CSV table of C-alpha atoms and ligand atoms in Angstrom, one decimal:
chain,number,residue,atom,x,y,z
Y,186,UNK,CA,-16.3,-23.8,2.3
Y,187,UNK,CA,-16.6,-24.8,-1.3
Y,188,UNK,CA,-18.5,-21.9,-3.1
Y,189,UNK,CA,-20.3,-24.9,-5.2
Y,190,UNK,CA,-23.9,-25.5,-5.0
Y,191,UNK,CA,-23.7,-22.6,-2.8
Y,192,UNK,CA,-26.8,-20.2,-2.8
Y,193,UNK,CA,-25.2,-15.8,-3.5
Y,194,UNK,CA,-27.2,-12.5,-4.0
Y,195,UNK,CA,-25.4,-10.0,-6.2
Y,196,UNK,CA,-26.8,-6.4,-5.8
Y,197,UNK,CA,-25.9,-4.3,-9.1
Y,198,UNK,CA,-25.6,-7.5,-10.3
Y,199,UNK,CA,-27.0,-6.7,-13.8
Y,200,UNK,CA,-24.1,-5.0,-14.9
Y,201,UNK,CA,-20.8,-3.4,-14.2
Y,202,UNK,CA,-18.2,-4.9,-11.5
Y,203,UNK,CA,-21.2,-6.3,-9.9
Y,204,UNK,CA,-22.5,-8.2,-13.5
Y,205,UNK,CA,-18.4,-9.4,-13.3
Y,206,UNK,CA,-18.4,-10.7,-9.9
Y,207,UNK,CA,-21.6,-13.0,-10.7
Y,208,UNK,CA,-20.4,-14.3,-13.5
Y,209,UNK,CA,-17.1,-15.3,-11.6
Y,210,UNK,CA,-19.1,-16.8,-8.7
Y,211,UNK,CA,-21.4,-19.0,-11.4
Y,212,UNK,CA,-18.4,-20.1,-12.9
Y,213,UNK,CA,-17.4,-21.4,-9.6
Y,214,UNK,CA,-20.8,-23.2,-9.6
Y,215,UNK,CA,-22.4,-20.7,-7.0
Y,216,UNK,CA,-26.5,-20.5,-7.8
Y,217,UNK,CA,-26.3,-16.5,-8.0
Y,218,UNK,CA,-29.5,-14.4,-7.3
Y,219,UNK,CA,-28.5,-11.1,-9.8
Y,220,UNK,CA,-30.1,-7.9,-8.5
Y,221,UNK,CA,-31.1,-4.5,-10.3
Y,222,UNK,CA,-33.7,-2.2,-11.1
Y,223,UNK,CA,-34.6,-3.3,-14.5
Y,224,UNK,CA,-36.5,-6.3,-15.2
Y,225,UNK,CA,-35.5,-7.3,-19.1
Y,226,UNK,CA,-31.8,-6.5,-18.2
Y,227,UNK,CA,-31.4,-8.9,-14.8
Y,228,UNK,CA,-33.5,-11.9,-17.0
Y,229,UNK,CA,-31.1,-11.4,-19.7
Y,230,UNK,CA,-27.9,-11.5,-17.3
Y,231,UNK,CA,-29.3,-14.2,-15.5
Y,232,UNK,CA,-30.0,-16.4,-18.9
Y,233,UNK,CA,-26.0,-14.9,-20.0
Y,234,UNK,CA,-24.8,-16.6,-16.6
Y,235,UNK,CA,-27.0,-19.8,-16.7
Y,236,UNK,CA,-25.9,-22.0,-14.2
Y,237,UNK,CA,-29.5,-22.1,-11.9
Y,238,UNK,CA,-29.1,-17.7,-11.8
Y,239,UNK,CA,-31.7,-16.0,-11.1
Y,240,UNK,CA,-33.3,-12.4,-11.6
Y,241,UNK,CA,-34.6,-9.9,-9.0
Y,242,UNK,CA,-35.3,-6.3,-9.6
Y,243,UNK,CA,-35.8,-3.7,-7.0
Y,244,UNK,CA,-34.9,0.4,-6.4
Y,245,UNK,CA,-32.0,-0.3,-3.9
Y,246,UNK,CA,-32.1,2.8,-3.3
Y,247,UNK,CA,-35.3,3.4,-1.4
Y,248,UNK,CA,-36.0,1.5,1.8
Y,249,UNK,CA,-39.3,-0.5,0.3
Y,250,UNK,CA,-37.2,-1.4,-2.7
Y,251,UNK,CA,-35.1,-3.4,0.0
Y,252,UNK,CA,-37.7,-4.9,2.2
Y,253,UNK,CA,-39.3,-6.1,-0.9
Y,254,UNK,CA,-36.3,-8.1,-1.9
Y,255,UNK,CA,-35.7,-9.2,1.6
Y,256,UNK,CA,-39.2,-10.8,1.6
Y,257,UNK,CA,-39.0,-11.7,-2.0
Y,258,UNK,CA,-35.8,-13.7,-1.1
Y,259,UNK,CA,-37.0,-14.8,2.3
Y,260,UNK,CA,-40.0,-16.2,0.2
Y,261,UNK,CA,-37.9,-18.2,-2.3
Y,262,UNK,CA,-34.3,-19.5,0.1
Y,263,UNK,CA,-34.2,-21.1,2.9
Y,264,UNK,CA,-30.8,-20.0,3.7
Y,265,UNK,CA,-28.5,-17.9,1.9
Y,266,UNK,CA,-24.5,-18.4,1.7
Y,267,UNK,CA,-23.3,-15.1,0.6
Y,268,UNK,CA,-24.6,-11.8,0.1
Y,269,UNK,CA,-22.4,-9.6,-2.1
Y,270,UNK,CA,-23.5,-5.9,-1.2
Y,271,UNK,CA,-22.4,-4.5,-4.7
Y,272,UNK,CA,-24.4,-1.8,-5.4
Y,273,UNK,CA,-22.9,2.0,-4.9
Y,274,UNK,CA,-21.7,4.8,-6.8
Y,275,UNK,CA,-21.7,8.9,-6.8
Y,276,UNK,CA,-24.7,11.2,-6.9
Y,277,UNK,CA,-24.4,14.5,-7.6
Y,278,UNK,CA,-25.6,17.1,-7.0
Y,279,UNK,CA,-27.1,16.0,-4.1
Y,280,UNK,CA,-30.6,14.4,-4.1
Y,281,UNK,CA,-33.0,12.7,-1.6
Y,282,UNK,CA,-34.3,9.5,-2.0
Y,283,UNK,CA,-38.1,9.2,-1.5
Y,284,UNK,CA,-37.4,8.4,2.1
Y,285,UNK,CA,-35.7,12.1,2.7
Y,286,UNK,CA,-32.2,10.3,2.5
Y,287,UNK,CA,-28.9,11.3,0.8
Y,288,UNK,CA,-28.9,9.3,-2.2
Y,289,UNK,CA,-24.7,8.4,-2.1
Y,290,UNK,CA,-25.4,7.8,1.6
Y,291,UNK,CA,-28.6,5.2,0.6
Y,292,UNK,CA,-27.1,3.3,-2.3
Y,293,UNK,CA,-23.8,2.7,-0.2
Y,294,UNK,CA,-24.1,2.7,3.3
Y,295,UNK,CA,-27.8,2.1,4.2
Y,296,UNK,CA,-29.1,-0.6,1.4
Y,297,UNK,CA,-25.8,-2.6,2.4
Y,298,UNK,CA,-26.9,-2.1,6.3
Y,299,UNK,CA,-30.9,-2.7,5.7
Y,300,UNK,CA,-30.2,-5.5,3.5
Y,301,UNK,CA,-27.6,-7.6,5.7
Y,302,UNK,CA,-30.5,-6.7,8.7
Y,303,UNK,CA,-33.3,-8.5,7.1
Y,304,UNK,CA,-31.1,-11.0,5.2
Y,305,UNK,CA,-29.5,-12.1,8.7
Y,306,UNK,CA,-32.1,-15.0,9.5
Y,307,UNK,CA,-31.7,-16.5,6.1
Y,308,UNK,CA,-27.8,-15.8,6.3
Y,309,UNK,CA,-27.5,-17.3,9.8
Y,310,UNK,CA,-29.2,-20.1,8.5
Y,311,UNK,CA,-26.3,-21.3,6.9
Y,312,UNK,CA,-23.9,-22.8,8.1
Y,313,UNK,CA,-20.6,-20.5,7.1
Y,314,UNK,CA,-22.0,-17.2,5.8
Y,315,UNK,CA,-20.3,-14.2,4.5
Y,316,UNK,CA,-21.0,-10.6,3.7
Y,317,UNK,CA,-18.9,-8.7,1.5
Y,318,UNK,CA,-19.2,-5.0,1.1
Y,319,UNK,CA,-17.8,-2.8,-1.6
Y,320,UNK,CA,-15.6,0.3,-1.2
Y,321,UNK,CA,-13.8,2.5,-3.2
Y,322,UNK,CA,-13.0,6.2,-4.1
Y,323,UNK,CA,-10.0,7.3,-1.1
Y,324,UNK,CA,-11.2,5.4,1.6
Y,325,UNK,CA,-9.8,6.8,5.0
Y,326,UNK,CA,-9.7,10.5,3.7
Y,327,UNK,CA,-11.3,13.4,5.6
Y,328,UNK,CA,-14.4,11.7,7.6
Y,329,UNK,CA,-17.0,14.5,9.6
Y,330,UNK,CA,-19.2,12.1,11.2
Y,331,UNK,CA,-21.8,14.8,11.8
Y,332,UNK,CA,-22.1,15.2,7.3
Y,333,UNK,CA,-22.7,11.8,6.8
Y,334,UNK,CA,-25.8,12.9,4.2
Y,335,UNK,CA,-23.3,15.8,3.0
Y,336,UNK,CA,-25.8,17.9,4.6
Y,337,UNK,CA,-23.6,20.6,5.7
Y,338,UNK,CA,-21.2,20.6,2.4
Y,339,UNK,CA,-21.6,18.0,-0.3
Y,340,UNK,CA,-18.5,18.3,-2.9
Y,341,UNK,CA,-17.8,16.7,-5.8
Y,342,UNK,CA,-15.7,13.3,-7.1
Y,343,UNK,CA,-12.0,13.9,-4.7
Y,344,UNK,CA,-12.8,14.3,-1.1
Y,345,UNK,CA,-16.3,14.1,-2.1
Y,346,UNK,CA,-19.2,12.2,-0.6
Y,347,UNK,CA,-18.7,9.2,-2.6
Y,348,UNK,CA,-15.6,8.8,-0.6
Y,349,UNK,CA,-17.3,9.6,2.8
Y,350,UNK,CA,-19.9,7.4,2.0
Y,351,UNK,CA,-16.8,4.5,1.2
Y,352,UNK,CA,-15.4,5.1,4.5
Y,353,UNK,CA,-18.5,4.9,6.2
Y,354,UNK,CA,-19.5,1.5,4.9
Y,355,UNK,CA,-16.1,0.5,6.2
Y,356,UNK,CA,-16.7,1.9,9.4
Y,357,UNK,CA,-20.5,0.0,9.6
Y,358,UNK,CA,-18.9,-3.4,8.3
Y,359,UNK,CA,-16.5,-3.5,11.0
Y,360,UNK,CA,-19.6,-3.2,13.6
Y,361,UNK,CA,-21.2,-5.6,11.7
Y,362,UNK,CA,-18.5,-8.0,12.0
Y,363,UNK,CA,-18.6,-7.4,15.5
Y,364,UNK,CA,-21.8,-8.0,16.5
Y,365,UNK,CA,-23.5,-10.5,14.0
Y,366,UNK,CA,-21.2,-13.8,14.1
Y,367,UNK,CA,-21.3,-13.8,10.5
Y,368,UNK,CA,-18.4,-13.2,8.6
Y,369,UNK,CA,-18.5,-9.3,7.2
Y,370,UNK,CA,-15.6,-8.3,4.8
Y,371,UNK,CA,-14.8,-5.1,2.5
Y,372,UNK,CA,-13.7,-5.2,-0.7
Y,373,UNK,CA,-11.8,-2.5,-2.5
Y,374,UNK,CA,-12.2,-3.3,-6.7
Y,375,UNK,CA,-10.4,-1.0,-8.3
Y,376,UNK,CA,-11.2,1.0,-11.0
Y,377,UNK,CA,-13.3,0.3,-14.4
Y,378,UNK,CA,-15.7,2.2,-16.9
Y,379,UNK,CA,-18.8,1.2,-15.6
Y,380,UNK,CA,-22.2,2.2,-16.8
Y,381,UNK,CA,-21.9,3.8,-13.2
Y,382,UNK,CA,-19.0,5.9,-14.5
Y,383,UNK,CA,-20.9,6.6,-17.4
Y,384,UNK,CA,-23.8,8.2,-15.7
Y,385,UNK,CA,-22.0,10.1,-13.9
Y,386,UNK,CA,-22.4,14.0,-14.7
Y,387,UNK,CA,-19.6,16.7,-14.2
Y,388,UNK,CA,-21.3,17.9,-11.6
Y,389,UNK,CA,-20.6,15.2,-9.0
Y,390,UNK,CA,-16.5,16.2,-10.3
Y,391,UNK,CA,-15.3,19.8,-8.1
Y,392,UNK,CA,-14.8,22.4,-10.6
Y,393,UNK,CA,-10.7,22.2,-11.5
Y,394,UNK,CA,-11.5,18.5,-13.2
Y,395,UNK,CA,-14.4,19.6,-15.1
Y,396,UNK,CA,-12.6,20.2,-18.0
Y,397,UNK,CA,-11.0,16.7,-18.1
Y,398,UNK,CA,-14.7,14.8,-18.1
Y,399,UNK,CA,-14.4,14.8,-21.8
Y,400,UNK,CA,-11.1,13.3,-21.7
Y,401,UNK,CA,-12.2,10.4,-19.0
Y,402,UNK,CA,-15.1,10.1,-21.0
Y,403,UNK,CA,-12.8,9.3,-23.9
Y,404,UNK,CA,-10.2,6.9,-22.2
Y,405,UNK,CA,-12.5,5.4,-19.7
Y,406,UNK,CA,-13.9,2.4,-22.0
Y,407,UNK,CA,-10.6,2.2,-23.8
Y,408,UNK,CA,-7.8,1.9,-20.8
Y,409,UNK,CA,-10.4,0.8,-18.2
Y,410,UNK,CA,-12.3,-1.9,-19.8
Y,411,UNK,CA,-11.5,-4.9,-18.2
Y,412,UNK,CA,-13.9,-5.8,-15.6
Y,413,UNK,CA,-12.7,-9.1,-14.6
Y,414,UNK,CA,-10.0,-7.8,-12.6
Y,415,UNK,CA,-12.0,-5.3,-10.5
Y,416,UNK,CA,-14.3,-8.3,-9.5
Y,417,UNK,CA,-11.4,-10.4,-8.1
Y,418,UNK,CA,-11.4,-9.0,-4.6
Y,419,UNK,CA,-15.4,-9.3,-3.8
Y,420,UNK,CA,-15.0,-13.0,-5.6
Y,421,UNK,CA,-11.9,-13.9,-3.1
Y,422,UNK,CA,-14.2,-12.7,-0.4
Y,423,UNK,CA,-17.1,-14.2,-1.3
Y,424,UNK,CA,-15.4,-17.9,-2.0
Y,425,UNK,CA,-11.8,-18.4,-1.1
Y,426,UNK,CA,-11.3,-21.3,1.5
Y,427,UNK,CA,-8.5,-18.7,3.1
Y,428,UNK,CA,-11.5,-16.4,4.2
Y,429,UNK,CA,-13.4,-19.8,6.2
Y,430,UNK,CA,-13.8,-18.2,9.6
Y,431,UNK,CA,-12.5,-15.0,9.2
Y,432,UNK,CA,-14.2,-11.4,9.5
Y,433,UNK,CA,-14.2,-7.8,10.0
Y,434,UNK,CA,-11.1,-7.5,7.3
Y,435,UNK,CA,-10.3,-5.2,4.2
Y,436,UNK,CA,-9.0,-6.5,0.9
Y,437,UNK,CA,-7.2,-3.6,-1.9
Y,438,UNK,CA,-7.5,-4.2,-5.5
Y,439,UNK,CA,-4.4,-6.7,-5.5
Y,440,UNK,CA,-6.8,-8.9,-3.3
Y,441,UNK,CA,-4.5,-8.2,-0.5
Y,442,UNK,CA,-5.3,-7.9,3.5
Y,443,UNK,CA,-4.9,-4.5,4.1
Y,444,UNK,CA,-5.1,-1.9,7.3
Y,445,UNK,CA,-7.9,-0.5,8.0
Y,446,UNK,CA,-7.8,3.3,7.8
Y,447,UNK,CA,-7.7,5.3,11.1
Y,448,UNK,CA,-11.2,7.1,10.1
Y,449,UNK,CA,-12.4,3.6,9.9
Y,450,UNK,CA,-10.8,2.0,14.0
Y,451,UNK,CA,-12.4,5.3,15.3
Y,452,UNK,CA,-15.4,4.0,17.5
Y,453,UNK,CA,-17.2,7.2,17.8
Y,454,UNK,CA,-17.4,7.0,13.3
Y,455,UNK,CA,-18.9,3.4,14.0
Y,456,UNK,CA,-20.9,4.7,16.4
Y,457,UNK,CA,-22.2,7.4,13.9
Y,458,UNK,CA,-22.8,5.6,10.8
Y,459,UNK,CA,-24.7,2.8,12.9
Y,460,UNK,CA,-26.5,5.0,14.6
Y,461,UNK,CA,-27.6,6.7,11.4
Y,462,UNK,CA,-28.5,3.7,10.0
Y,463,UNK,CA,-30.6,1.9,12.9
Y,464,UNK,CA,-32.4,5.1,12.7
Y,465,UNK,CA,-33.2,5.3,8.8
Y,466,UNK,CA,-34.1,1.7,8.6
Y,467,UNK,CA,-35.3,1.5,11.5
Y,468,UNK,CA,-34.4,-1.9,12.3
Y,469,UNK,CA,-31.2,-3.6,13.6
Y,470,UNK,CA,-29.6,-6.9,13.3
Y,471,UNK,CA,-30.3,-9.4,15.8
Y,472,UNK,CA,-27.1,-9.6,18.2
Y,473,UNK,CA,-25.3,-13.7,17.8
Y,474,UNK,CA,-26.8,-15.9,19.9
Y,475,UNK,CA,-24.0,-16.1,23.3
O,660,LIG,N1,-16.2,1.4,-11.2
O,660,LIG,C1,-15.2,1.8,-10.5
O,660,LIG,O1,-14.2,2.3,-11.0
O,660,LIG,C2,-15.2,1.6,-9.0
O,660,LIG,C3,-14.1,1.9,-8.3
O,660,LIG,C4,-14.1,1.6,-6.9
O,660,LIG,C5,-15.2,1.1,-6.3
O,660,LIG,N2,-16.3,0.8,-7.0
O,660,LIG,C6,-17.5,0.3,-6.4
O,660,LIG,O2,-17.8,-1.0,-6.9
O,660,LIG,C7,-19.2,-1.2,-6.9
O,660,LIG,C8,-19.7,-1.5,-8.3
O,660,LIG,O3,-19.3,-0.4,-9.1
O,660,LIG,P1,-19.8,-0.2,-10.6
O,660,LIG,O4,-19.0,0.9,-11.2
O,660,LIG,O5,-19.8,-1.5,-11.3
O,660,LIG,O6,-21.3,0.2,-10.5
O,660,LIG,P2,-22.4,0.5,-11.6
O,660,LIG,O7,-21.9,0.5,-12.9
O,660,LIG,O8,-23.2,1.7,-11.1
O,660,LIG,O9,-23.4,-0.8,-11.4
O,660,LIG,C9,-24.4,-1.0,-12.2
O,660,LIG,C10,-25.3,-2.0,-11.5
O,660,LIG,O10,-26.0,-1.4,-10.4
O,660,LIG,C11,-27.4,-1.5,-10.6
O,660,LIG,N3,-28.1,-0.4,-9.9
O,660,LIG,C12,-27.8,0.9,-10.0
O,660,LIG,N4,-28.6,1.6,-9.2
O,660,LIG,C13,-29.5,0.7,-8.6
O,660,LIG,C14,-30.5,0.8,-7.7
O,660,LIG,N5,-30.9,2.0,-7.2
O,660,LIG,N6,-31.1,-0.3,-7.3
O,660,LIG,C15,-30.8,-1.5,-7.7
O,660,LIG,N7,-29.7,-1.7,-8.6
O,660,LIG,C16,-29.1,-0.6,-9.1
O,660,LIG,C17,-27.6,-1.6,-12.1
O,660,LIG,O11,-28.8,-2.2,-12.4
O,660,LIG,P3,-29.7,-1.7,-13.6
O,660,LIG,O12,-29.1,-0.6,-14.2
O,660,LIG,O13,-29.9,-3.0,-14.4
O,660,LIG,O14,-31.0,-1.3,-12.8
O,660,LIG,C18,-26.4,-2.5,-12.4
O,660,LIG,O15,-26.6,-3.8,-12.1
O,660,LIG,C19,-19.8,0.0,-6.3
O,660,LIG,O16,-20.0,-0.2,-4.9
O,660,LIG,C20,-18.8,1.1,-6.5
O,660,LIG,O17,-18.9,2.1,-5.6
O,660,LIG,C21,-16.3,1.0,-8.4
């Protein structure tokens, strides 16, 4: 599959690695759909990337935020070619969304989940789809499939929920991959200074690194500026000919096949996070037609 003329939806879009990844996929002469919350900063990155992109804004993060942009999409496509499930990142300390959820476990595991659910029609109406979802922190680490909304402990930045929540989107794209018929692949980016990174407070760090938040906050934008390179692995996913046909696989930050953690082949954490999930959004995806 060419990713030419091809139709993609970019969630965090409007900046960061997710704003990067876009504007690699226009320049491949994909018609990207950029998603965030504000509306004056997707037009703008939609008008930066030109090309036919287009804006949406919607809370990610809440459960009518993504059925909104489901319909709105629905409304708009006929068919979508990719769906880039960018959007995630580290809360702390721990919150709810206004659906009661963890809000690590919502913007990373459960808008990625709801999303592909209600996108699935338009996805399965083309004709070589692909989902690529995002991971990062230390995928594979210490999993308890019975914290998955850090409800019994919720720690900080190393061995934190961020990297539960990494693992667990893993753990839901294999299922996905399994199930669906469309192609579902992770993508690890690496690291950058994101306006992600820059929100984040020294409270989602554990207590020993607090004292270095200064320092990261100092050599973040100057040794971690370059966003072009963290994109590479979603934009390989998303558009290489090598991935036609191919699913339920993890790409590192050298945009190289790599083994999929033992947290992540353990059935009973599938069966968790999808459970979860099915239960939150309360919907699941249609299984492939026989
Ligand atoms: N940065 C890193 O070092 C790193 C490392 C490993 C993995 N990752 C992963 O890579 C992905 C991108 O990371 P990033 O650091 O580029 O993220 P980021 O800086 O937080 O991304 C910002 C983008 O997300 C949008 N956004 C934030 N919250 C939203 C919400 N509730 N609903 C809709 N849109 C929302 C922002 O839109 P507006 O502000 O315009 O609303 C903006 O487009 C994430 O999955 C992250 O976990 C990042």
């Amino acid at each position: 599959m060419s990713i030419e003329g091809k139709t993609v939806l970019v969630t965090g879009g409007t900046g960061g690695i997710g704003k990067e990844t876009a504007r690699g996929l226009a320049a491949l002469g994909a018609r990207v759909i950029l998603v965030g919350r504000d509306r004056d900063r997707a037009e703008a990155a939609a008008r930066e990337l030109g090309a036919g992109a287009e804006a949406c804004t919607a809370d990610l993060s809440a459960l009518a935020g993504l059925r909104a942009l489901a319909a709105e999409v629905s409304a708009r496509h006929d068919r979508l070619d990719v769906l880039v499930n960018n959007l995630g990142g580290m809360t702390a300390p721990r919150t709810l969304t206004p659906d009661g959820v963890e809000t690590t476990f919502a913007a990373n595991v459960l808008a990625p989940y709801t999303l592909t659910c209600l996108l699935l029609p338009l996805l399965r109406a083309a004709p070589a789809a692909r989902v690529v979802n995002l991971t990062g922190g230390i995928p594979g680490g210490p999993f308890d499939p019975a914290n998955l909304q850090g409800e019994k402990r919720y720690l900080g930045w190393t061995f934190s929920q961020y990297n539960h929540a990494k693992t667990a989107v893993m753990a839901m794209s294999r299922r996905f991959a399994a199930v669906t018929g469309v192609a579902v692949n992770v993508a690890y980016p690496g690291h950058a200074y994101t306006p992600g990174n820059r929100a984040t407070t020294a409270a989602a760090f554990p207590y020993a690194y607090r004292p270095l938040v200064p320092v990261i906050r100092f050599l973040g934008p100057r040794l971690l500026n370059d966003l072009a390179k963290p994109a590479r692995s979603s934009i390989y996913l998303a558009s290489s000919p090598e991935m036609e046909g191919v699913t339920g696989v993890y790409v590192n930050a050298k945009v190289e096949r790599a083994p999929w953690p033992a947290t992540v082949l353990d059935e009973r954490n599938c069966d968790a996070v999808w459970n979860l999930c099915a239960r939150l959004a309360d919907v699941t995806p249609e299984p492939a037609a026989p």
